[in-house]
Tab-separated table of C-alpha atoms in Angstrom:
chain	number	residue	atom	x	y	z
A	1	MET	CA	-0.014	0.023	0.021
A	2	SER	CA	1.103	3.525	-0.493
A	3	LYS	CA	2.394	5.153	2.708
A	4	ASN	CA	0.905	8.393	1.623
A	5	SER	CA	-2.544	7.054	0.981
A	6	SER	CA	-3.932	8.367	4.203
A	7	HIS	CA	-2.978	12.000	3.448
A	8	SER	CA	-5.786	12.581	0.902
A	9	ARG	CA	-8.362	10.296	2.509
A	10	ALA	CA	-11.682	11.552	3.546
A	11	GLN	CA	-12.459	12.060	7.243
A	12	TRP	CA	-15.674	12.316	9.194
A	13	GLY	CA	-16.964	15.843	9.373
A	14	SER	CA	-17.739	15.517	13.099
A	15	HIS	CA	-17.578	12.967	15.887
A	16	PHE	CA	-21.416	12.920	15.938
A	17	GLY	CA	-21.402	12.049	12.243
A	18	PHE	CA	-18.981	9.165	12.819
A	19	LEU	CA	-20.985	7.938	15.745
A	20	MET	CA	-24.204	7.944	13.853
A	21	ALA	CA	-22.667	6.179	10.825
A	22	ALA	CA	-21.015	3.533	13.085
A	23	VAL	CA	-24.227	3.083	15.095
A	24	GLY	CA	-26.105	2.807	11.772
A	25	SER	CA	-23.674	0.097	10.634
A	26	ALA	CA	-24.235	-1.814	13.899
A	27	ILE	CA	-28.019	-1.235	13.983
A	28	GLY	CA	-29.245	-3.243	11.066
A	29	LEU	CA	-31.510	-6.174	10.301
A	30	GLY	CA	-29.554	-8.034	13.034
A	31	ASN	CA	-31.292	-5.828	15.631
A	32	LEU	CA	-34.763	-5.283	14.230
A	33	TRP	CA	-35.298	-8.597	12.432
A	34	ARG	CA	-32.798	-11.214	13.735
A	35	PHE	CA	-32.635	-10.285	17.428
A	36	PRO	CA	-36.383	-10.446	18.096
A	37	TYR	CA	-36.858	-13.806	16.357
A	38	LEU	CA	-33.827	-15.267	18.090
A	39	VAL	CA	-35.236	-14.084	21.462
A	40	GLY	CA	-38.528	-15.681	20.525
A	41	SER	CA	-36.938	-18.930	19.403
A	42	TYR	CA	-34.318	-19.374	22.180
A	43	GLY	CA	-36.013	-18.847	25.473
A	44	GLY	CA	-36.893	-15.211	25.721
A	45	ALA	CA	-35.166	-13.463	28.650
A	46	VAL	CA	-32.487	-16.135	28.932
A	47	PHE	CA	-31.223	-15.281	25.409
A	48	VAL	CA	-31.343	-11.561	26.294
A	49	ILE	CA	-29.282	-12.037	29.377
A	50	LEU	CA	-26.677	-14.210	27.592
A	51	TYR	CA	-26.521	-11.698	24.725
A	52	LEU	CA	-25.866	-8.781	27.169
A	53	VAL	CA	-23.201	-10.669	29.070
A	54	LEU	CA	-21.382	-11.693	25.856
A	55	LEU	CA	-21.716	-8.254	24.422
A	56	LEU	CA	-19.956	-6.779	27.453
A	57	ILE	CA	-17.141	-9.264	27.817
A	58	ILE	CA	-16.485	-10.083	24.185
A	59	GLY	CA	-18.283	-7.556	21.927
A	60	VAL	CA	-17.001	-4.366	23.453
A	61	PRO	CA	-13.306	-5.388	23.627
A	62	LEU	CA	-13.364	-6.641	20.010
A	63	MET	CA	-15.136	-3.477	18.885
A	64	LEU	CA	-12.314	-1.448	20.486
A	65	THR	CA	-9.780	-3.682	18.769
A	66	GLU	CA	-11.293	-3.360	15.364
A	67	ILE	CA	-11.756	0.456	15.514
A	68	THR	CA	-8.152	0.752	16.785
A	69	ILE	CA	-6.711	-1.283	13.907
A	70	GLY	CA	-8.595	0.951	11.499
A	71	GLN	CA	-7.542	4.117	13.156
A	72	TYR	CA	-3.937	2.972	13.171
A	73	GLY	CA	-3.989	1.739	9.526
A	74	LYS	CA	-5.794	4.733	8.132
A	75	THR	CA	-6.918	2.709	5.151
A	76	ASP	CA	-9.197	-0.176	4.038
A	77	PRO	CA	-9.085	-3.567	5.913
A	78	TYR	CA	-6.480	-5.089	3.492
A	79	GLY	CA	-4.193	-2.113	3.814
A	80	SER	CA	-4.637	-1.783	7.579
A	81	TYR	CA	-3.734	-5.411	8.308
A	82	GLN	CA	-0.843	-5.183	5.829
A	83	ARG	CA	0.538	-2.130	7.630
A	84	ILE	CA	0.596	-4.101	10.860
A	85	SER	CA	2.265	-6.995	9.180
A	86	PRO	CA	2.326	-8.176	5.525
A	87	ARG	CA	1.933	-11.753	6.829
A	88	ILE	CA	-1.676	-11.014	7.877
A	89	SER	CA	-2.902	-9.067	4.909
A	90	GLY	CA	-5.061	-12.110	4.192
A	91	PHE	CA	-7.135	-11.157	7.263
A	92	GLY	CA	-8.011	-8.000	5.456
A	93	SER	CA	-8.899	-9.874	2.256
A	94	MET	CA	-11.190	-12.101	4.281
A	95	ALA	CA	-12.963	-9.129	5.845
A	96	LEU	CA	-13.448	-7.618	2.354
A	97	LEU	CA	-14.902	-10.831	1.013
A	98	CYS	CA	-17.147	-11.347	4.033
A	99	GLY	CA	-18.568	-7.849	3.865
A	100	PHE	CA	-19.210	-8.166	0.132
A	101	LEU	CA	-20.952	-11.563	0.480
A	102	ILE	CA	-23.161	-10.323	3.218
A	103	LEU	CA	-24.112	-7.286	1.082
A	104	CYS	CA	-25.038	-9.614	-1.769
A	105	TYR	CA	-27.750	-11.411	0.210
A	106	TYR	CA	-28.560	-8.498	2.587
A	107	GLY	CA	-30.196	-6.823	-0.395
A	108	THR	CA	-32.769	-9.688	-0.510
A	109	ILE	CA	-34.138	-8.875	3.008
A	110	GLY	CA	-33.637	-5.193	2.357
A	111	GLY	CA	-35.885	-5.605	-0.683
A	112	TRP	CA	-38.517	-7.321	1.476
A	113	VAL	CA	-38.434	-4.433	3.974
A	114	THR	CA	-38.679	-1.835	1.164
A	115	TYR	CA	-41.711	-3.677	-0.246
A	116	TYR	CA	-43.465	-3.825	3.088
A	117	SER	CA	-42.772	-0.150	3.745
A	118	MET	CA	-44.457	0.775	0.515
A	119	VAL	CA	-47.396	-1.563	1.066
A	120	TYR	CA	-48.040	0.059	4.463
A	121	LEU	CA	-47.475	3.564	3.067
A	122	PHE	CA	-50.096	3.055	0.308
A	123	SER	CA	-52.477	1.548	2.871
A	124	LEU	CA	-52.537	4.928	4.619
A	125	PHE	CA	-53.969	6.411	1.440
A	126	GLY	CA	-56.629	3.789	0.760
A	127	GLY	CA	-54.541	0.824	-0.383
A	128	ALA	CA	-55.315	-2.711	0.599
A	129	GLY	CA	-52.363	-3.144	2.889
A	130	ILE	CA	-52.061	-6.662	4.272
A	131	PRO	CA	-55.595	-7.963	4.911
A	132	GLU	CA	-56.195	-10.066	8.011
A	133	GLY	CA	-55.388	-13.725	7.485
A	134	LYS	CA	-53.412	-13.014	4.321
A	135	ALA	CA	-49.939	-12.256	5.753
A	136	VAL	CA	-48.520	-15.649	4.814
A	137	ASP	CA	-50.023	-15.520	1.279
A	138	ILE	CA	-48.603	-12.000	0.658
A	139	PHE	CA	-45.184	-12.939	1.977
A	140	MET	CA	-45.041	-16.055	-0.150
A	141	GLU	CA	-46.179	-14.160	-3.212
A	142	MET	CA	-43.526	-11.536	-2.648
A	143	ILE	CA	-40.688	-14.062	-2.487
A	144	SER	CA	-42.021	-16.350	-5.166
A	145	ARG	CA	-42.692	-13.849	-7.932
A	146	PRO	CA	-39.411	-13.046	-9.649
A	147	GLY	CA	-40.578	-9.604	-10.726
A	148	ILE	CA	-41.368	-8.527	-7.167
A	149	ALA	CA	-38.331	-10.167	-5.535
A	150	ILE	CA	-35.801	-8.821	-8.019
A	151	SER	CA	-37.272	-5.312	-8.465
A	152	TRP	CA	-37.443	-4.501	-4.779
A	153	HIS	CA	-33.998	-5.986	-4.159
A	154	LEU	CA	-32.675	-3.652	-6.864
A	155	VAL	CA	-34.560	-0.633	-5.469
A	156	PHE	CA	-32.945	-1.277	-2.074
A	157	MET	CA	-29.468	-1.668	-3.612
A	158	LEU	CA	-29.952	1.457	-5.672
A	159	SER	CA	-30.761	3.414	-2.496
A	160	CYS	CA	-27.473	2.276	-1.000
A	161	ILE	CA	-25.389	3.057	-4.102
A	162	ILE	CA	-26.837	6.582	-4.299
A	163	ILE	CA	-25.885	7.307	-0.611
A	164	VAL	CA	-22.305	5.984	-0.968
A	165	LEU	CA	-21.899	7.908	-4.224
A	166	GLY	CA	-22.356	11.103	-2.146
A	167	GLY	CA	-19.094	10.460	-0.348
A	168	LEU	CA	-18.282	10.077	3.288
A	169	ASP	CA	-19.584	13.413	4.512
A	170	LYS	CA	-22.334	14.295	2.053
A	171	GLY	CA	-23.524	10.747	1.587
A	172	THR	CA	-22.967	8.241	4.433
A	173	GLU	CA	-22.570	10.753	7.285
A	174	ARG	CA	-25.471	13.013	6.254
A	175	ALA	CA	-27.851	10.059	5.671
A	176	ASN	CA	-27.119	8.488	9.045
A	177	LYS	CA	-27.519	11.833	10.879
A	178	VAL	CA	-31.118	11.809	9.703
A	179	MET	CA	-31.892	8.083	9.792
A	180	MET	CA	-30.521	7.171	13.261
A	181	PRO	CA	-32.255	9.823	15.368
A	182	ALA	CA	-35.491	9.171	13.411
A	183	LEU	CA	-35.111	5.416	14.054
A	184	PHE	CA	-34.778	5.848	17.830
A	185	ILE	CA	-37.655	8.270	18.024
A	186	ILE	CA	-39.989	5.924	16.122
A	187	LEU	CA	-38.863	2.908	18.180
A	188	LEU	CA	-39.548	4.733	21.410
A	189	VAL	CA	-43.032	5.813	20.287
A	190	LEU	CA	-43.833	2.286	19.087
A	191	ALA	CA	-42.555	0.708	22.308
A	192	PHE	CA	-44.749	3.041	24.359
A	193	VAL	CA	-47.746	2.217	22.216
A	194	SER	CA	-47.091	-1.509	22.341
A	195	MET	CA	-46.686	-1.689	26.094
A	196	SER	CA	-49.973	0.171	26.541
A	197	PHE	CA	-52.079	-2.618	25.010
A	198	LYS	CA	-54.223	-4.797	27.165
A	199	GLY	CA	-52.467	-8.143	27.679
A	200	ALA	CA	-48.997	-6.693	26.972
A	201	THR	CA	-47.788	-7.781	30.427
A	202	ALA	CA	-47.446	-11.436	29.277
A	203	GLY	CA	-45.095	-10.240	26.547
A	204	LEU	CA	-43.022	-8.244	29.021
A	205	ASP	CA	-42.784	-11.314	31.299
A	206	PHE	CA	-41.585	-13.502	28.416
A	207	TYR	CA	-39.028	-10.825	27.436
A	208	LEU	CA	-37.749	-9.847	30.906
A	209	LYS	CA	-38.275	-12.864	33.251
A	210	PRO	CA	-35.722	-15.570	32.562
A	211	ASP	CA	-36.437	-19.280	32.616
A	212	PHE	CA	-32.913	-20.600	33.332
A	213	SER	CA	-33.913	-24.149	32.446
A	214	LYS	CA	-33.737	-22.928	28.789
A	215	MET	CA	-30.101	-21.954	29.138
A	216	SER	CA	-27.722	-24.084	27.123
A	217	LEU	CA	-24.421	-23.961	25.126
A	218	SER	CA	-26.506	-23.809	21.974
A	219	VAL	CA	-28.359	-20.701	23.210
A	220	ALA	CA	-25.016	-19.150	24.236
A	221	GLY	CA	-23.587	-19.899	20.772
A	222	GLU	CA	-26.578	-18.203	19.072
A	223	ALA	CA	-26.162	-15.222	21.416
A	224	LEU	CA	-22.478	-14.797	20.636
A	225	GLY	CA	-23.134	-15.162	16.923
A	226	GLN	CA	-25.726	-12.409	17.283
A	227	VAL	CA	-23.179	-10.184	19.013
A	228	PHE	CA	-20.907	-10.431	15.951
A	229	PHE	CA	-23.726	-9.989	13.478
A	230	SER	CA	-25.294	-7.114	15.370
A	231	LEU	CA	-22.114	-5.125	15.989
A	232	SER	CA	-20.768	-5.667	12.456
A	233	LEU	CA	-17.623	-7.248	13.889
A	234	GLY	CA	-15.156	-9.105	11.759
A	235	MET	CA	-16.582	-7.946	8.404
A	236	GLY	CA	-14.375	-4.860	8.008
A	237	ALA	CA	-17.121	-2.281	8.477
A	238	MET	CA	-15.981	-0.900	11.847
A	239	LEU	CA	-12.334	-1.109	10.713
A	240	THR	CA	-13.136	0.969	7.647
A	241	TYR	CA	-15.173	3.515	9.576
A	242	GLY	CA	-12.440	3.682	12.213
A	243	SER	CA	-9.885	4.396	9.458
A	244	TYR	CA	-11.714	7.647	8.725
A	245	LEU	CA	-11.457	8.836	12.405
A	246	LYS	CA	-9.171	11.731	13.247
A	247	ALA	CA	-6.131	10.765	15.308
A	248	ASP	CA	-7.373	12.738	18.331
A	249	GLN	CA	-10.745	10.926	18.541
A	250	SER	CA	-11.061	8.220	21.194
A	251	ALA	CA	-11.510	4.625	19.945
A	252	LYS	CA	-12.128	3.632	23.600
A	253	ARG	CA	-15.092	5.893	24.130
A	254	ASN	CA	-16.552	4.990	20.724
A	255	SER	CA	-16.248	1.264	21.434
A	256	VAL	CA	-18.576	1.759	24.376
A	257	LEU	CA	-20.985	4.226	22.813
A	258	ILE	CA	-21.591	2.201	19.592
A	259	PRO	CA	-22.552	-1.094	21.327
A	260	SER	CA	-24.665	0.914	23.825
A	261	PHE	CA	-26.760	2.473	21.070
A	262	ASP	CA	-26.895	-0.753	19.200
A	263	THR	CA	-28.130	-2.716	22.208
A	264	MET	CA	-30.651	-0.015	22.953
A	265	ALA	CA	-32.109	-0.372	19.506
A	266	ALA	CA	-32.287	-4.219	19.782
A	267	LEU	CA	-33.938	-4.026	23.214
A	268	LEU	CA	-36.418	-1.405	22.048
A	269	ALA	CA	-37.357	-3.684	19.147
A	270	GLY	CA	-38.177	-6.359	21.692
A	271	PHE	CA	-40.373	-3.835	23.610
A	272	VAL	CA	-42.147	-3.085	20.409
A	273	ILE	CA	-42.732	-6.672	19.276
A	274	PHE	CA	-43.336	-8.933	22.259
A	275	PRO	CA	-45.969	-6.961	24.143
A	276	ALA	CA	-47.944	-6.488	20.898
A	277	VAL	CA	-47.602	-10.210	19.959
A	278	PHE	CA	-48.843	-11.422	23.297
A	279	ALA	CA	-51.531	-8.700	23.475
A	280	VAL	CA	-53.310	-10.313	20.458
A	281	GLY	CA	-52.660	-13.889	21.642
A	282	MET	CA	-50.087	-14.876	19.029
A	283	GLU	CA	-46.884	-16.905	19.497
A	284	PRO	CA	-43.418	-15.313	19.575
A	285	THR	CA	-41.697	-18.444	18.394
A	286	SER	CA	-42.366	-18.097	14.675
A	287	GLY	CA	-38.655	-17.708	13.846
A	288	ALA	CA	-37.465	-15.643	10.904
A	289	GLY	CA	-41.105	-15.064	9.865
A	290	LEU	CA	-41.827	-13.116	13.025
A	291	VAL	CA	-41.371	-9.688	11.353
A	292	PHE	CA	-42.841	-10.448	7.919
A	293	VAL	CA	-45.666	-12.880	8.784
A	294	THR	CA	-46.579	-12.620	12.442
A	295	LEU	CA	-46.282	-8.857	12.940
A	296	PRO	CA	-48.570	-7.910	10.028
A	297	GLU	CA	-51.268	-10.049	11.565
A	298	VAL	CA	-50.584	-8.343	14.897
A	299	PHE	CA	-50.888	-4.916	13.324
A	300	ASN	CA	-54.257	-5.943	11.826
A	301	LYS	CA	-55.648	-6.465	15.317
A	302	LEU	CA	-54.350	-3.153	16.762
A	303	PRO	CA	-55.878	0.352	16.610
A	304	ALA	CA	-54.200	2.382	13.818
A	305	GLY	CA	-52.506	-0.872	12.814
A	306	ASN	CA	-51.530	0.279	9.312
A	307	LEU	CA	-49.855	3.394	10.702
A	308	ILE	CA	-48.039	1.323	13.304
A	309	GLY	CA	-46.960	-1.094	10.569
A	310	PHE	CA	-45.692	1.737	8.388
A	311	LEU	CA	-43.665	3.291	11.153
A	312	PHE	CA	-42.249	-0.075	12.122
A	313	PHE	CA	-41.108	-1.012	8.641
A	314	VAL	CA	-39.708	2.405	8.086
A	315	THR	CA	-37.426	1.931	11.124
A	316	VAL	CA	-36.375	-1.488	9.745
A	317	PHE	CA	-35.685	0.086	6.378
A	318	PHE	CA	-33.482	2.789	7.993
A	319	ALA	CA	-31.618	0.046	9.885
A	320	ALA	CA	-31.114	-2.037	6.783
A	321	VAL	CA	-29.839	0.814	4.590
A	322	SER	CA	-27.477	2.113	7.263
A	323	SER	CA	-25.842	-1.305	7.595
A	324	ALA	CA	-25.768	-2.041	3.852
A	325	ILE	CA	-23.983	1.212	3.059
A	326	SER	CA	-21.301	0.370	5.562
A	327	LEU	CA	-20.697	-3.001	3.857
A	328	LEU	CA	-20.601	-1.280	0.425
A	329	GLU	CA	-18.137	1.298	1.837
A	330	VAL	CA	-15.745	-1.515	2.956
A	331	VAL	CA	-15.154	-2.654	-0.591
A	332	VAL	CA	-15.310	0.773	-2.134
A	333	ALA	CA	-12.611	1.964	0.328
A	334	TYR	CA	-10.365	-0.871	-0.839
A	335	PHE	CA	-10.587	0.197	-4.470
A	336	ILE	CA	-10.116	3.837	-3.593
A	337	ASP	CA	-7.143	3.260	-1.290
A	338	GLN	CA	-5.398	0.375	-2.964
A	339	LYS	CA	-6.276	0.744	-6.671
A	340	LYS	CA	-6.681	4.563	-6.714
A	341	THR	CA	-10.100	4.159	-8.265
A	342	PRO	CA	-12.324	7.272	-8.156
A	343	ARG	CA	-15.186	6.949	-5.708
A	344	LYS	CA	-17.888	7.171	-8.351
A	345	LYS	CA	-16.447	4.416	-10.423
A	346	ALA	CA	-15.664	2.199	-7.403
A	347	THR	CA	-19.145	2.669	-5.952
A	348	LEU	CA	-20.970	2.020	-9.208
A	349	SER	CA	-18.825	-1.037	-10.075
A	350	VAL	CA	-19.027	-2.723	-6.630
A	351	GLY	CA	-22.615	-1.751	-6.093
A	352	VAL	CA	-23.847	-3.040	-9.517
A	353	ILE	CA	-21.902	-6.308	-9.169
A	354	ALA	CA	-23.327	-6.872	-5.637
A	355	ALA	CA	-26.859	-6.065	-6.904
A	356	LEU	CA	-26.572	-8.488	-9.823
A	357	LEU	CA	-25.090	-11.265	-7.750
A	358	GLY	CA	-27.807	-10.598	-5.177
A	359	ILE	CA	-30.454	-11.664	-7.741
A	360	LEU	CA	-29.653	-15.309	-6.936
A	361	PRO	CA	-30.401	-15.019	-3.193
A	362	ALA	CA	-33.466	-12.872	-4.059
A	363	LEU	CA	-34.824	-15.679	-6.299
A	364	SER	CA	-33.674	-18.495	-4.076
A	365	GLN	CA	-36.633	-18.103	-1.672
A	366	GLY	CA	-39.211	-18.582	-4.416
A	367	ASN	CA	-40.599	-22.024	-5.301
A	368	GLY	CA	-43.534	-21.042	-7.445
A	369	PRO	CA	-43.896	-21.714	-11.222
A	370	LEU	CA	-42.927	-18.176	-12.141
A	371	ALA	CA	-39.694	-18.434	-10.200
A	372	LYS	CA	-38.867	-21.791	-11.809
A	373	ALA	CA	-39.672	-20.461	-15.293
A	374	THR	CA	-37.481	-17.391	-14.740
A	375	ILE	CA	-34.609	-19.514	-13.427
A	376	SER	CA	-34.973	-21.781	-16.441
A	377	SER	CA	-34.729	-18.856	-18.876
A	378	LEU	CA	-31.792	-17.400	-17.073
A	379	PHE	CA	-29.737	-20.547	-16.707
A	380	GLY	CA	-30.379	-22.424	-19.896
A	381	SER	CA	-30.764	-25.959	-20.978
A	382	PRO	CA	-32.339	-28.764	-18.894
A	383	GLU	CA	-29.116	-30.819	-19.104
A	384	TRP	CA	-27.357	-28.596	-16.590
A	385	MET	CA	-30.135	-26.496	-15.165
A	386	SER	CA	-30.761	-28.945	-12.297
A	387	SER	CA	-27.382	-28.253	-10.717
A	388	ILE	CA	-27.835	-24.454	-11.167
A	389	ARG	CA	-31.343	-24.756	-9.740
A	390	LEU	CA	-29.904	-26.484	-6.670
A	391	LEU	CA	-27.276	-23.781	-6.253
A	392	ASN	CA	-29.944	-21.056	-6.710
A	393	LEU	CA	-32.254	-22.557	-4.125
A	394	ALA	CA	-29.402	-22.658	-1.663
A	395	ALA	CA	-27.925	-19.263	-2.502
A	396	PHE	CA	-29.490	-17.294	0.408
A	397	ASP	CA	-28.982	-19.974	3.129
A	398	LEU	CA	-25.524	-20.809	1.743
A	399	LEU	CA	-24.330	-17.220	1.906
A	400	ASP	CA	-25.871	-16.776	5.376
A	401	TYR	CA	-24.152	-19.968	6.589
A	402	ILE	CA	-20.719	-19.163	5.123
A	403	THR	CA	-20.637	-15.641	6.421
A	404	GLY	CA	-22.497	-15.993	9.729
A	405	ARG	CA	-21.103	-19.342	10.911
A	406	ILE	CA	-17.619	-19.376	9.320
A	407	MET	CA	-16.334	-16.003	8.089
A	408	LEU	CA	-17.594	-13.744	10.997
A	409	PRO	CA	-16.074	-16.049	13.680
A	410	LEU	CA	-12.868	-16.251	11.721
A	411	GLY	CA	-12.916	-12.476	11.418
A	412	GLY	CA	-13.268	-12.236	15.173
A	413	LEU	CA	-10.304	-14.568	15.604
A	414	ALA	CA	-8.333	-12.423	13.183
A	415	LEU	CA	-8.947	-9.422	15.450
A	416	CYS	CA	-7.807	-11.375	18.481
A	417	ILE	CA	-4.693	-12.716	16.789
A	418	THR	CA	-3.803	-9.226	15.401
A	419	GLY	CA	-4.418	-7.307	18.573
A	420	GLY	CA	-3.441	-9.819	21.181
A	421	TRP	CA	-0.573	-11.690	19.578
A	422	ILE	CA	0.870	-9.774	16.649
A	423	MET	CA	0.621	-6.162	17.763
A	424	GLY	CA	1.042	-7.178	21.375
A	425	LYS	CA	0.110	-5.382	24.550
A	426	GLU	CA	2.545	-2.513	24.421
A	427	LYS	CA	1.777	-1.483	20.886
A	428	LEU	CA	-1.966	-1.980	21.031
A	429	LEU	CA	-2.386	-0.057	24.259
A	430	SER	CA	-0.049	2.727	23.165
A	431	ILE	CA	-2.406	3.352	20.213
A	432	ILE	CA	-5.515	3.236	22.342
A	433	THR	CA	-4.123	5.494	25.055
A	434	LYS	CA	-2.294	7.863	22.685
A	435	ASP	CA	1.055	6.893	24.165
A	436	GLY	CA	-0.249	7.086	27.686
A	437	GLU	CA	-1.977	10.449	27.402
A	438	ARG	CA	-5.424	8.946	27.956
A	439	PRO	CA	-5.875	6.681	31.012
A	440	PHE	CA	-7.265	3.193	30.511
A	441	LYS	CA	-7.988	1.661	33.894
A	442	LEU	CA	-9.182	-1.614	32.493
A	443	ALA	CA	-6.297	-2.021	30.056
A	444	GLY	CA	-5.073	-5.246	31.667
A	445	VAL	CA	-8.491	-6.852	31.684
A	446	TYR	CA	-9.171	-5.690	28.119
A	447	PHE	CA	-5.954	-7.177	26.760
A	448	PHE	CA	-6.400	-10.471	28.614
A	449	ILE	CA	-9.869	-10.829	27.050
A	450	VAL	CA	-8.620	-10.102	23.592
A	451	LYS	CA	-5.625	-12.413	23.843
A	452	TYR	CA	-7.211	-15.349	25.679
A	453	ILE	CA	-10.873	-15.253	26.603
A	454	ALA	CA	-12.330	-14.038	23.304
A	455	PRO	CA	-10.425	-16.480	21.056
A	456	ILE	CA	-11.463	-19.452	23.267
A	457	ALA	CA	-15.139	-18.342	23.237
A	458	ILE	CA	-15.100	-17.829	19.500
A	459	LEU	CA	-13.517	-21.241	18.850
A	460	ILE	CA	-16.089	-22.974	21.006
A	461	VAL	CA	-18.921	-21.348	19.121
A	462	PHE	CA	-17.203	-21.887	15.802
A	463	ILE	CA	-16.773	-25.588	16.348
A	464	GLN	CA	-20.279	-25.940	17.610
A	465	ALA	CA	-21.639	-24.094	14.573
A	466	LEU	CA	-19.741	-26.295	12.127
A	467	SER	CA	-20.981	-29.426	13.954
A	468	GLY	CA	-24.528	-28.237	13.550
A	469	GLY	CA	-25.064	-27.602	17.235
């Protein structure tokens, strides 16, 4: 990498701008879609407790490590790891690939969220919305009709490309300054409304009162995986955003603030969803369909349900876009820093390729005749279409498995190896404390976690995930 590459690099216009962008990266579908359904599927309050504990002892230290590596490297993930040691530049390559692959299938769910936002918006002006008893049918139609699945995936990706084209300050920073405060305001309003419903107490009990008989290594593994997914750890996003930080800005303070806001959003999502679900007598254990199938039926039973549905899906859309643009920025930064590609060309190239590759995951959820016909026309003759069809059907789940269960844990291990073993205590802490100018009372505990505790925890979860546990 060029040693002078950092001189002309963009920087955040303000600390608030960086904070909102980093919080936006962390607050994504992992908080408003994945966290609630994992809570519902893995024991309610027990999962919440394990998540919070693991966030504190694993998530925060690794967040500090990733931001510090980026602030030290002052470039993209590949260049930052290479600056520390050319031997570990592969860690940066893995982070780039992981972020790109997540972006490819993230657009599928982002497209669903965009579609639902528009359905509820039109319902406020006389549209049909999602009629009672039809939530499953509408969801299946959305994912099975190629025209709907592809078009809304592309609309979502186009939104992300336009924001990143605006640059760091006028695009990413400006967008997050609007989206993140709006997201929290809407979530607070919806949580207040949800908890006011008759019967909401049962949902609060499920959410807040733990049943420790449901605690297991499997639940802990899911909770730790959610920590990585939710905080955008190991995929290069926080490293890239950290690389745009000015030298005098504190990585230590930001590594506490970002997880705090991120956790607040996830917990608020639970306060929105579970009281409302229990208030109308529905089950919280519907898995990934909780947001797209169960909640629309819940909204149908609530006063001003279409308005509540619109506000909810707008917050999910904000969360999805803010995370997706951070993933796009990871790869764009690589081409800008390492290949000297202009931002416009890099953004359009990476964004368009990700959008096109994302068509496979977008189609992979559909099993209807239209989906099959479209796949047939796209992939050719019957002699070899069967293998492509198999790949296509597995595209979404395959990418989710590879990134979530393999690459993100490996990315976390890369952070531990880099900070704890290659940089070492003296160098790592000198960067964090600005050569001792800023006190760090928990420095010893932090470094012990990064070097020993976090790698062991990640390896346990990694092995369990690969074994199907």
